[in-house]
PDB file of C-alpha atoms in Angstrom:
ATOM      1  CA  UNK T 133      -3.164  28.037  -2.265  1.00 55.00           C
ATOM      2  CA  UNK T 134      -6.529  29.357  -3.343  1.00 54.00           C
ATOM      3  CA  UNK T 135      -6.683  27.541  -6.677  1.00 60.00           C
ATOM      4  CA  UNK T 136      -9.527  25.055  -6.840  1.00 63.00           C
ATOM      5  CA  UNK T 137      -8.768  23.067  -9.985  1.00 69.00           C
ATOM      6  CA  UNK T 138      -8.619  19.407  -8.978  1.00 79.00           C
ATOM      7  CA  UNK T 139      -7.443  17.830 -12.214  1.00 88.00           C
ATOM      8  CA  UNK T 140      -5.059  18.635 -15.050  1.00 90.00           C
ATOM      9  CA  UNK T 141      -7.108  20.455 -17.698  1.00 91.00           C
ATOM     10  CA  UNK T 142      -5.839  23.120 -20.043  1.00 93.00           C
ATOM     11  CA  UNK T 143      -9.468  23.815 -21.058  1.00 93.00           C
ATOM     12  CA  UNK T 144     -10.557  24.487 -17.450  1.00 91.00           C
ATOM     13  CA  UNK T 145      -7.479  26.691 -16.840  1.00 91.00           C
ATOM     14  CA  UNK T 146      -8.193  28.702 -20.021  1.00 92.00           C
ATOM     15  CA  UNK T 147     -11.828  29.153 -18.931  1.00 91.00           C
ATOM     16  CA  UNK T 148     -10.666  30.463 -15.511  1.00 87.00           C
ATOM     17  CA  UNK T 149      -8.364  32.945 -17.255  1.00 89.00           C
ATOM     18  CA  UNK T 150     -11.114  34.077 -19.599  1.00 90.00           C
ATOM     19  CA  UNK T 151     -13.342  34.911 -16.585  1.00 91.00           C
ATOM     20  CA  UNK T 152     -10.557  37.150 -15.280  1.00 88.00           C
ATOM     21  CA  UNK T 153     -10.249  38.911 -18.654  1.00 89.00           C
ATOM     22  CA  UNK T 154      -6.448  39.212 -18.593  1.00 89.00           C
ATOM     23  CA  UNK T 155      -4.233  40.909 -21.122  1.00 91.00           C
ATOM     24  CA  UNK T 156      -2.357  38.831 -23.689  1.00 92.00           C
ATOM     25  CA  UNK T 157       0.727  37.986 -21.642  1.00 96.00           C
ATOM     26  CA  UNK T 158      -0.142  36.452 -18.262  1.00 96.00           C
ATOM     27  CA  UNK T 159       2.056  35.517 -15.356  1.00 96.00           C
ATOM     28  CA  UNK T 160       0.288  33.300 -12.812  1.00 95.00           C
ATOM     29  CA  UNK T 161       2.097  33.521  -9.446  1.00 96.00           C
ATOM     30  CA  UNK T 162       1.892  30.725  -6.848  1.00 95.00           C
ATOM     31  CA  UNK T 163       3.212  30.494  -3.307  1.00 93.00           C
ATOM     32  CA  UNK T 164       4.238  26.860  -3.771  1.00 92.00           C
ATOM     33  CA  UNK T 165       4.633  24.367  -6.583  1.00 91.00           C
ATOM     34  CA  UNK T 166       1.319  23.121  -7.920  1.00 90.00           C
ATOM     35  CA  UNK T 167       1.688  20.378 -10.508  1.00 91.00           C
ATOM     36  CA  UNK T 168      -1.978  20.665 -11.590  1.00 91.00           C
ATOM     37  CA  UNK T 169      -1.611  24.383 -12.429  1.00 92.00           C
ATOM     38  CA  UNK T 170       1.718  23.932 -14.139  1.00 93.00           C
ATOM     39  CA  UNK T 171       0.514  21.055 -16.320  1.00 93.00           C
ATOM     40  CA  UNK T 172      -2.759  22.798 -17.124  1.00 93.00           C
ATOM     41  CA  UNK T 173      -1.073  26.020 -18.227  1.00 94.00           C
ATOM     42  CA  UNK T 174       1.924  24.588 -20.073  1.00 93.00           C
ATOM     43  CA  UNK T 175       0.198  24.497 -23.482  1.00 93.00           C
ATOM     44  CA  UNK T 176      -1.189  28.026 -23.292  1.00 94.00           C
ATOM     45  CA  UNK T 177       0.834  30.500 -25.302  1.00 92.00           C
ATOM     46  CA  UNK T 178       1.820  33.648 -23.385  1.00 93.00           C
ATOM     47  CA  UNK T 179       0.961  32.134 -19.973  1.00 95.00           C
ATOM     48  CA  UNK T 180       3.767  31.574 -17.446  1.00 95.00           C
ATOM     49  CA  UNK T 181       3.406  29.935 -14.040  1.00 95.00           C
ATOM     50  CA  UNK T 182       5.996  30.899 -11.431  1.00 96.00           C
ATOM     51  CA  UNK T 183       6.442  30.703  -7.692  1.00 95.00           C
ATOM     52  CA  UNK T 184       7.111  33.853  -5.680  1.00 94.00           C
ATOM     53  CA  UNK T 185      10.858  33.191  -5.219  1.00 92.00           C
ATOM     54  CA  UNK T 186      11.209  32.730  -8.978  1.00 92.00           C
ATOM     55  CA  UNK T 187       9.282  35.859 -10.010  1.00 93.00           C
ATOM     56  CA  UNK T 188      11.666  38.161 -11.843  1.00 94.00           C
ATOM     57  CA  UNK T 189      11.484  41.844 -12.587  1.00 94.00           C
ATOM     58  CA  UNK T 190      11.625  41.064 -16.295  1.00 95.00           C
ATOM     59  CA  UNK T 191       8.500  38.838 -16.041  1.00 94.00           C
ATOM     60  CA  UNK T 192       6.650  41.569 -14.166  1.00 94.00           C
ATOM     61  CA  UNK T 193       7.582  44.253 -16.724  1.00 96.00           C
ATOM     62  CA  UNK T 194       6.789  42.035 -19.742  1.00 95.00           C
ATOM     63  CA  UNK T 195       3.449  40.805 -18.424  1.00 97.00           C
ATOM     64  CA  UNK T 196       0.142  42.434 -19.385  1.00 96.00           C
ATOM     65  CA  UNK T 197      -1.477  40.773 -16.371  1.00 95.00           C
ATOM     66  CA  UNK T 198      -0.120  39.367 -13.093  1.00 95.00           C
ATOM     67  CA  UNK T 199      -2.398  36.952 -11.261  1.00 94.00           C
ATOM     68  CA  UNK T 200      -1.462  36.128  -7.654  1.00 94.00           C
ATOM     69  CA  UNK T 201      -3.014  33.419  -5.541  1.00 93.00           C
ATOM     70  CA  UNK T 202      -3.835  34.667  -2.024  1.00 94.00           C
ATOM     71  CA  UNK T 203      -0.882  32.674  -0.636  1.00 94.00           C
ATOM     72  CA  UNK T 204       1.511  34.140  -3.172  1.00 95.00           C
ATOM     73  CA  UNK T 205       0.394  37.689  -2.435  1.00 94.00           C
ATOM     74  CA  UNK T 206       0.897  37.109   1.292  1.00 94.00           C
ATOM     75  CA  UNK T 207       4.440  35.754   0.649  1.00 93.00           C
ATOM     76  CA  UNK T 208       5.258  38.735  -1.507  1.00 91.00           C
ATOM     77  CA  UNK T 209       4.055  41.146   1.153  1.00 92.00           C
ATOM     78  CA  UNK T 210       6.030  39.370   3.873  1.00 91.00           C
ATOM     79  CA  UNK T 211       9.154  39.388   1.722  1.00 87.00           C
ATOM     80  CA  UNK T 212       9.090  43.083   0.798  1.00 83.00           C
ATOM     81  CA  UNK T 213       7.032  44.804   3.510  1.00 84.00           C
ATOM     82  CA  UNK T 214      10.027  45.129   5.566  1.00 64.00           C
TER      83      UNK T 214
END
């Protein structure tokens, strides 16, 4: 799904986020469940990992930064493009 982390590592996930320079509250949106991403992000305060079907309006409004994997963005476009 466009995410290259091969092992569970909160440190690596944090480093990835720091390169992207997100705001304080981050929602990381995936097209499908990814256990490595979920486990890597679970200890980071103000970072939520969701799949496209579970993305809520409240999460979008409350987030400072939304990060979509390419697959998630494609799913979102297919779902709402019409």
